[in-house]
Amino acid sequence: MQITAAVARQQNAPLTIETLELEDPLDTEILVKLVATGVCHTDMVVIAGMMPTPFPVVLGHEGAGIVEKVGAAVRKVKPGDRVVMTFNSCGQCPSCQAHHISYCHEFFPRNFMASRADGTSALSANGEKVHANFFGQSSFASHAICHEANVVKVPEGVELELMGPLACGVQTGAGAVMNALKVQAGSSFAVFGAGSVGLSAIMAAKVLGATTIIAVDMKPERLDMARELGATHVINPADGDSTEEIMRITGYGLAFALDTTGLSKVIKGAVLALAPMGTCGVLGASAPGTEINLDEVHFMSGGRRLMGIVEGDSNPDTFIPLLIDLYSKGLFPFDRLVTFYPLDKINEAIHDSESGKSIKPIVRIG
Ligand code: CXF
Ligand code: ZN
């Protein structure tokens, strides 16, 4: 069938809206007609050429839409189902068997290599191969092919076009707090970076009943938003040393910290701001080879912990419905982060996300 897609033809170039040919789904594949798709920072990292994802490629990994067709072996969904598409996983490895599928041993190839296992692609442009299956979807398109492993049903009664970001950025921040750090009621929590991931973490910390919730960011308008969503304190590092300010607010340091920046200096400061037995999560991706350095004696002597987190250690089949339920009850207003764009303005959406004008762009499709 013919579809419309935003194609990344080469690194650091605007996406081009093109008509492509999409093959029928294979036996285990699911064809989804997109309603909308979120734009995540990881799409931009790939456009910038920082990952080995091959070009030309259709990116996009926060897709929301309606199932149009399923392969003969598919049982999980049927045509007409409302779904979001999340990250892909193998289902077989020790992490998947232990239900920590975001730590799938094949996470990298299955999400970043934009190919089927046999190297083929369902997409082409006038006979030329266009890489697909990015995060098991490639959702910057009118239609995408996904898998049982990464499709999640969306209940009736919520706006489907809003739901895509739950499948990556929002579940990354909220899951880091709820699934990985397991922030406790009455505890202290600080997030470094108040973008869509950090703000989702703040909303989750509020849901869990953390009583000191600190947002650290350089942008005053992000700090304002953080306050509106639940931060009890905000810190702009431009005004002075954040670690010292956190020690002043908390007395003896944080029970939980979360770095969303991936910056070594910020992570070092976040760990220095931990109380004894405190835990710092890190989830921002920086350039391969980037090192973290810590004050060894401070880190060791207080029994402090540093934890890598991918996709909020989420089980999307249960965690996304949980976030939808909280959203429906007004307890997780992630819609406050969203700005909508039409598909032909996708480059503007990407630009606005990079500049900070938009916290979480969603591209409407169709
Ligand atoms: C990514 C973030 C960086 C590490 C791999 C997973 N998640 C999606 O954007
Ligand atoms: Zn993402």
Short mmCIF file of C-alpha atoms and ligand atoms in Angstrom, two decimals:
data_model
loop_
_atom_site.label_atom_id
_atom_site.label_comp_id
_atom_site.label_asym_id
_atom_site.label_seq_id
_atom_site.Cartn_x
_atom_site.Cartn_y
_atom_site.Cartn_z
CA MET A 1 0.00 0.00 0.00
CA GLN A 2 1.03 3.62 -0.40
CA ILE A 3 1.62 5.63 2.75
CA THR A 4 2.82 9.11 3.68
CA ALA A 5 5.89 9.40 5.88
CA ALA A 6 8.45 11.90 7.12
CA VAL A 7 11.76 10.49 5.94
CA ALA A 8 15.16 11.22 7.46
CA ARG A 9 17.31 11.00 4.33
CA GLN A 10 20.61 12.13 5.86
CA GLN A 11 21.88 13.28 9.20
CA ASN A 12 21.23 16.83 10.35
CA ALA A 13 18.83 17.47 7.45
CA PRO A 14 15.12 18.33 7.68
CA LEU A 15 12.75 15.36 7.31
CA THR A 16 11.03 15.16 3.93
CA ILE A 17 7.35 14.25 3.57
CA GLU A 18 7.17 11.49 0.96
CA THR A 19 4.85 8.87 -0.47
CA LEU A 20 6.32 5.43 0.27
CA GLU A 21 5.37 1.82 -0.43
CA LEU A 22 4.56 -0.29 2.68
CA GLU A 23 4.48 -4.11 2.45
CA ASP A 24 1.70 -6.16 4.00
CA PRO A 25 2.38 -7.19 7.63
CA LEU A 26 4.11 -10.57 8.06
CA ASP A 27 2.43 -13.28 10.21
CA THR A 28 3.66 -11.79 13.52
CA GLU A 29 3.26 -8.13 12.51
CA ILE A 30 0.52 -5.56 13.11
CA LEU A 31 -0.41 -2.73 10.74
CA VAL A 32 -1.46 0.44 12.57
CA LYS A 33 -3.05 3.53 11.04
CA LEU A 34 -1.54 6.43 12.95
CA VAL A 35 -3.64 9.11 14.57
CA ALA A 36 -0.71 10.95 16.15
CA THR A 37 2.85 10.45 17.27
CA GLY A 38 4.99 12.14 19.88
CA VAL A 39 8.42 13.55 19.11
CA CYS A 40 11.08 12.31 21.56
CA HIS A 41 14.59 13.63 22.14
CA THR A 42 15.92 10.25 20.95
CA ASP A 43 14.54 10.93 17.44
CA MET A 44 16.71 14.05 17.39
CA VAL A 45 19.75 12.19 18.68
CA VAL A 46 19.37 9.83 15.70
CA ILE A 47 18.85 12.70 13.24
CA ALA A 48 22.06 14.22 14.61
CA GLY A 49 23.88 11.03 13.58
CA MET A 50 24.85 10.05 17.13
CA MET A 51 23.50 6.51 16.74
CA PRO A 52 24.37 3.89 14.11
CA THR A 53 20.77 3.92 12.81
CA PRO A 54 20.99 3.64 8.99
CA PHE A 55 19.58 6.29 6.62
CA PRO A 56 17.24 6.81 4.85
CA VAL A 57 14.92 5.94 7.70
CA VAL A 58 11.47 6.70 9.06
CA LEU A 59 11.88 7.59 12.75
CA GLY A 60 9.16 8.15 15.38
CA HIS A 61 8.57 5.90 18.40
CA GLU A 62 5.61 7.30 20.32
CA GLY A 63 2.88 6.26 17.90
CA ALA A 64 -0.84 6.16 18.67
CA GLY A 65 -3.41 4.80 16.25
CA ILE A 66 -5.91 2.16 15.23
CA VAL A 67 -5.05 -1.41 14.28
CA GLU A 68 -5.87 -1.87 10.59
CA LYS A 69 -4.63 -5.39 9.86
CA VAL A 70 -2.91 -8.20 11.75
CA GLY A 71 -0.74 -11.12 10.63
CA ALA A 72 -2.08 -14.69 10.97
CA ALA A 73 -0.20 -15.38 14.22
CA VAL A 74 -1.26 -12.21 16.07
CA ARG A 75 -3.55 -12.73 19.08
CA LYS A 76 -3.01 -9.65 21.25
CA VAL A 77 -4.92 -7.11 19.16
CA LYS A 78 -7.45 -7.07 16.33
CA PRO A 79 -8.46 -4.57 13.64
CA GLY A 80 -10.23 -1.57 15.16
CA ASP A 81 -8.33 -1.66 18.47
CA ARG A 82 -6.97 1.67 19.73
CA VAL A 83 -3.29 1.29 20.56
CA VAL A 84 -0.01 2.97 21.34
CA MET A 85 3.35 1.63 20.22
CA THR A 86 6.21 1.45 22.69
CA PHE A 87 9.79 0.12 22.61
CA ASN A 88 10.52 -3.34 21.23
CA SER A 89 11.97 -6.33 23.09
CA CYS A 90 12.77 -9.98 22.33
CA GLY A 91 10.64 -11.72 24.97
CA GLN A 92 13.22 -14.51 25.33
CA CYS A 93 16.32 -13.19 27.10
CA PRO A 94 16.86 -13.32 30.88
CA SER A 95 15.69 -9.69 31.34
CA CYS A 96 12.51 -10.24 29.31
CA GLN A 97 11.84 -13.50 31.15
CA ALA A 98 12.23 -11.59 34.43
CA HIS A 99 9.69 -8.99 33.17
CA HIS A 100 12.25 -6.17 32.95
CA ILE A 101 11.81 -5.85 29.21
CA SER A 102 13.43 -2.42 28.88
CA TYR A 103 16.66 -4.19 29.83
CA CYS A 104 16.18 -6.66 26.97
CA HIS A 105 19.56 -8.02 25.89
CA GLU A 106 18.56 -7.06 22.33
CA PHE A 107 17.25 -3.58 23.24
CA PHE A 108 19.75 -1.78 21.05
CA PRO A 109 19.38 -3.72 17.77
CA ARG A 110 15.62 -4.11 18.12
CA ASN A 111 15.04 -0.39 18.67
CA PHE A 112 17.83 1.49 16.93
CA MET A 113 18.83 -0.60 13.92
CA ALA A 114 15.61 0.09 11.98
CA SER A 115 15.49 -3.31 10.30
CA ARG A 116 13.75 -6.63 10.74
CA ALA A 117 15.92 -9.43 12.23
CA ASP A 118 16.60 -10.68 8.69
CA GLY A 119 17.72 -7.21 7.57
CA THR A 120 14.68 -6.51 5.39
CA SER A 121 12.46 -3.44 5.52
CA ALA A 122 8.73 -3.13 4.87
CA LEU A 123 9.25 0.36 3.42
CA SER A 124 10.56 1.50 0.06
CA ALA A 125 10.53 4.58 -2.16
CA ASN A 126 10.27 3.77 -5.88
CA GLY A 127 12.21 0.55 -5.30
CA GLU A 128 14.81 2.14 -3.02
CA LYS A 129 15.01 0.64 0.50
CA VAL A 130 13.87 2.95 3.28
CA HIS A 131 14.70 1.70 6.78
CA ALA A 132 11.70 0.96 9.00
CA ASN A 133 10.98 -0.81 12.29
CA PHE A 134 12.67 1.97 14.34
CA PHE A 135 11.63 1.10 17.93
CA GLY A 136 9.55 -1.63 16.30
CA GLN A 137 7.35 0.95 14.56
CA SER A 138 8.70 3.99 12.59
CA SER A 139 5.68 6.09 13.45
CA PHE A 140 6.42 9.40 11.68
CA ALA A 141 4.01 8.09 9.06
CA SER A 142 0.37 7.56 8.18
CA HIS A 143 0.84 3.80 8.79
CA ALA A 144 3.35 1.73 10.75
CA ILE A 145 4.06 -1.95 11.29
CA CYS A 146 4.63 -3.05 14.91
CA HIS A 147 4.67 -6.25 16.96
CA GLU A 148 2.83 -7.94 19.82
CA ALA A 149 5.84 -7.13 22.03
CA ASN A 150 5.42 -3.37 21.63
CA VAL A 151 1.71 -2.78 21.06
CA VAL A 152 -0.44 -1.69 24.02
CA LYS A 153 -4.22 -1.32 23.92
CA VAL A 154 -5.68 2.06 24.94
CA PRO A 155 -9.03 2.03 26.76
CA GLU A 156 -12.06 3.93 25.46
CA GLY A 157 -12.81 7.31 26.95
CA VAL A 158 -9.43 9.01 26.54
CA GLU A 159 -8.18 11.06 23.58
CA LEU A 160 -6.08 8.63 21.56
CA GLU A 161 -4.12 11.43 19.89
CA LEU A 162 -2.70 12.44 23.28
CA MET A 163 -1.52 8.98 24.32
CA GLY A 164 1.64 8.43 22.21
CA PRO A 165 4.12 10.06 24.64
CA LEU A 166 3.06 7.60 27.35
CA ALA A 167 4.86 4.99 25.27
CA CYS A 168 8.30 6.56 25.69
CA GLY A 169 9.11 9.96 27.21
CA VAL A 170 6.36 10.07 29.81
CA GLN A 171 6.75 6.44 30.92
CA THR A 172 10.52 7.01 31.08
CA GLY A 173 10.16 9.78 33.67
CA ALA A 174 7.18 8.42 35.58
CA GLY A 175 8.54 4.87 35.51
CA ALA A 176 11.93 5.97 36.81
CA VAL A 177 10.14 7.28 39.91
CA MET A 178 7.47 4.59 40.32
CA ASN A 179 9.15 1.39 39.05
CA ALA A 180 12.89 1.91 39.33
CA LEU A 181 13.59 4.30 42.23
CA LYS A 182 10.30 3.44 43.95
CA VAL A 183 10.17 6.88 45.58
CA GLN A 184 8.51 6.59 49.00
CA ALA A 185 5.68 8.65 50.49
CA GLY A 186 7.07 11.36 52.78
CA SER A 187 10.53 11.21 51.16
CA SER A 188 12.62 13.79 49.30
CA PHE A 189 13.18 13.67 45.55
CA ALA A 190 15.01 15.95 43.11
CA VAL A 191 15.03 15.84 39.33
CA PHE A 192 17.80 17.40 37.28
CA GLY A 193 16.32 18.63 34.01
CA ALA A 194 12.66 19.69 33.77
CA GLY A 195 11.88 18.62 30.20
CA SER A 196 9.10 16.18 29.37
CA VAL A 197 10.87 13.32 31.17
CA GLY A 198 11.73 15.36 34.27
CA LEU A 199 8.26 16.89 34.53
CA SER A 200 6.69 13.43 34.20
CA ALA A 201 8.94 12.33 37.06
CA ILE A 202 7.69 15.24 39.18
CA MET A 203 4.05 14.34 38.57
CA ALA A 204 4.81 10.74 39.53
CA ALA A 205 6.66 11.78 42.71
CA LYS A 206 3.62 13.82 43.70
CA VAL A 207 1.32 10.84 43.05
CA LEU A 208 3.51 8.70 45.32
CA GLY A 209 3.35 11.30 48.09
CA ALA A 210 6.94 12.54 48.17
CA THR A 211 6.85 15.63 50.40
CA THR A 212 9.98 17.42 49.17
CA ILE A 213 10.05 17.57 45.37
CA ILE A 214 12.83 19.67 43.87
CA ALA A 215 13.21 20.61 40.20
CA VAL A 216 16.57 21.80 38.87
CA ASP A 217 16.69 23.48 35.46
CA MET A 218 18.23 26.50 33.73
CA LYS A 219 14.94 27.64 32.13
CA PRO A 220 12.71 29.73 34.42
CA GLU A 221 9.54 28.81 32.49
CA ARG A 222 10.30 25.09 32.99
CA LEU A 223 10.69 25.72 36.71
CA ASP A 224 7.32 27.49 36.74
CA MET A 225 5.75 24.46 35.08
CA ALA A 226 7.51 22.16 37.56
CA ARG A 227 5.91 24.07 40.44
CA GLU A 228 2.48 23.84 38.84
CA LEU A 229 2.87 20.07 38.46
CA GLY A 230 4.01 19.38 42.01
CA ALA A 231 7.54 20.66 42.72
CA THR A 232 7.76 22.08 46.23
CA HIS A 233 11.09 23.79 45.48
CA VAL A 234 12.85 24.87 42.29
CA ILE A 235 16.51 25.63 41.70
CA ASN A 236 18.14 27.44 38.80
CA PRO A 237 21.84 26.47 38.74
CA ALA A 238 22.53 29.92 37.31
CA ASP A 239 21.73 31.29 40.79
CA GLY A 240 24.33 29.22 42.65
CA ASP A 241 25.47 25.70 43.49
CA SER A 242 22.50 23.28 43.23
CA THR A 243 24.00 20.68 45.57
CA GLU A 244 24.45 23.27 48.32
CA GLU A 245 20.92 24.52 47.83
CA ILE A 246 19.52 20.96 48.03
CA MET A 247 21.46 20.34 51.25
CA ARG A 248 20.01 23.57 52.63
CA ILE A 249 16.45 22.54 51.71
CA THR A 250 16.66 18.93 52.88
CA GLY A 251 19.02 19.24 55.85
CA TYR A 252 20.97 16.04 55.24
CA GLY A 253 20.42 15.36 51.53
CA LEU A 254 18.02 13.55 49.23
CA ALA A 255 16.53 10.09 49.50
CA PHE A 256 16.07 9.99 45.72
CA ALA A 257 17.58 11.90 42.79
CA LEU A 258 17.04 11.54 39.06
CA ASP A 259 19.29 12.90 36.35
CA THR A 260 17.67 13.40 32.95
CA THR A 261 20.55 15.35 31.41
CA GLY A 262 23.22 12.67 30.91
CA LEU A 263 25.81 15.30 31.81
CA SER A 264 28.66 14.00 33.96
CA LYS A 265 28.96 17.19 35.98
CA VAL A 266 25.24 17.19 36.78
CA ILE A 267 25.29 13.51 37.79
CA LYS A 268 28.25 14.14 40.09
CA GLY A 269 26.33 16.99 41.76
CA ALA A 270 23.18 14.86 42.04
CA VAL A 271 25.08 12.09 43.83
CA LEU A 272 26.75 14.64 46.14
CA ALA A 273 23.24 15.83 47.06
CA LEU A 274 22.17 12.33 48.23
CA ALA A 275 21.68 11.57 51.89
CA PRO A 276 23.33 8.39 53.19
CA MET A 277 21.54 5.40 51.58
CA GLY A 278 20.09 7.69 48.91
CA THR A 279 19.75 6.55 45.30
CA CYS A 280 20.37 8.50 42.11
CA GLY A 281 18.87 7.30 38.82
CA VAL A 282 20.43 8.21 35.48
CA LEU A 283 18.49 7.97 32.25
CA GLY A 284 19.85 10.57 29.84
CA ALA A 285 21.88 9.26 26.92
CA SER A 286 25.09 11.11 26.16
CA ALA A 287 27.72 10.51 23.49
CA PRO A 288 29.15 6.97 23.55
CA GLY A 289 32.24 6.83 25.74
CA THR A 290 31.14 9.64 28.06
CA GLU A 291 32.36 8.87 31.57
CA ILE A 292 30.81 9.63 34.96
CA ASN A 293 33.10 10.56 37.81
CA LEU A 294 32.09 10.56 41.46
CA ASP A 295 33.64 11.51 44.80
CA GLU A 296 34.52 7.91 45.71
CA VAL A 297 34.65 8.24 49.49
CA HIS A 298 31.40 10.22 49.64
CA PHE A 299 29.67 7.67 47.40
CA MET A 300 30.96 4.58 49.19
CA SER A 301 30.77 5.70 52.77
CA GLY A 302 27.09 6.56 52.83
CA GLY A 303 26.02 3.40 51.04
CA ARG A 304 24.76 5.60 48.23
CA ARG A 305 23.60 4.06 44.97
CA LEU A 306 23.66 4.99 41.30
CA MET A 307 21.14 3.27 39.04
CA GLY A 308 20.92 3.24 35.22
CA ILE A 309 17.29 3.35 34.03
CA VAL A 310 15.84 2.73 30.55
CA GLU A 311 12.20 3.49 29.71
CA GLY A 312 11.43 3.74 33.43
CA ASP A 313 11.93 -0.04 33.84
CA SER A 314 8.32 -0.16 32.68
CA ASN A 315 6.15 -3.07 31.74
CA PRO A 316 4.13 -1.03 29.23
CA ASP A 317 1.19 -3.47 29.15
CA THR A 318 0.38 -2.60 32.76
CA PHE A 319 2.17 0.71 33.31
CA ILE A 320 0.64 2.66 30.41
CA PRO A 321 -2.95 1.76 31.49
CA LEU A 322 -1.98 2.80 35.05
CA LEU A 323 -0.78 6.21 33.80
CA ILE A 324 -3.97 6.57 31.72
CA ASP A 325 -6.04 5.85 34.82
CA LEU A 326 -4.14 8.48 36.83
CA TYR A 327 -4.54 10.96 33.95
CA SER A 328 -8.31 10.26 33.81
CA LYS A 329 -8.56 10.98 37.53
CA GLY A 330 -6.72 14.31 37.13
CA LEU A 331 -3.72 13.04 39.09
CA PHE A 332 -1.25 12.92 36.21
CA PRO A 333 -1.96 15.89 33.90
CA PHE A 334 0.69 15.14 31.27
CA ASP A 335 -1.47 16.90 28.66
CA ARG A 336 -0.06 20.14 30.15
CA LEU A 337 3.27 19.31 28.44
CA VAL A 338 1.86 18.86 24.95
CA THR A 339 1.80 21.08 21.84
CA PHE A 340 0.17 19.68 18.68
CA TYR A 341 1.54 20.10 15.14
CA PRO A 342 0.28 18.81 11.77
CA LEU A 343 2.51 16.27 9.98
CA ASP A 344 3.68 18.80 7.41
CA LYS A 345 5.05 20.90 10.29
CA ILE A 346 7.09 18.06 11.79
CA ASN A 347 10.37 19.91 11.26
CA GLU A 348 8.93 22.85 13.19
CA ALA A 349 7.93 20.44 15.98
CA ILE A 350 11.50 19.12 16.12
CA HIS A 351 12.94 22.64 16.07
CA ASP A 352 10.60 23.82 18.84
CA SER A 353 11.51 20.84 20.97
CA GLU A 354 15.23 21.52 20.53
CA SER A 355 14.83 25.21 21.30
CA GLY A 356 12.71 24.51 24.35
CA LYS A 357 9.66 26.31 22.94
CA SER A 358 7.68 23.09 23.09
CA ILE A 359 8.02 20.58 25.95
CA LYS A 360 6.40 17.60 24.25
CA PRO A 361 5.38 17.98 20.61
CA ILE A 362 2.76 15.64 19.21
CA VAL A 363 2.34 15.40 15.45
CA ARG A 364 -1.23 14.82 14.36
CA ILE A 365 -1.56 12.50 11.38
CA GLY A 366 -4.43 12.09 8.98
C1 CXF B 1 16.01 5.68 24.90
C2 CXF B 1 16.72 6.69 25.71
C3 CXF B 1 18.19 6.46 25.63
C4 CXF B 1 18.58 5.07 25.91
C5 CXF B 1 17.83 4.10 25.11
C6 CXF B 1 16.36 4.30 25.21
N1 CXF B 1 14.65 5.76 25.05
C7 CXF B 1 13.84 6.34 24.16
O1 CXF B 1 13.86 7.42 23.73
ZN ZN B 2 11.93 8.14 23.25
#
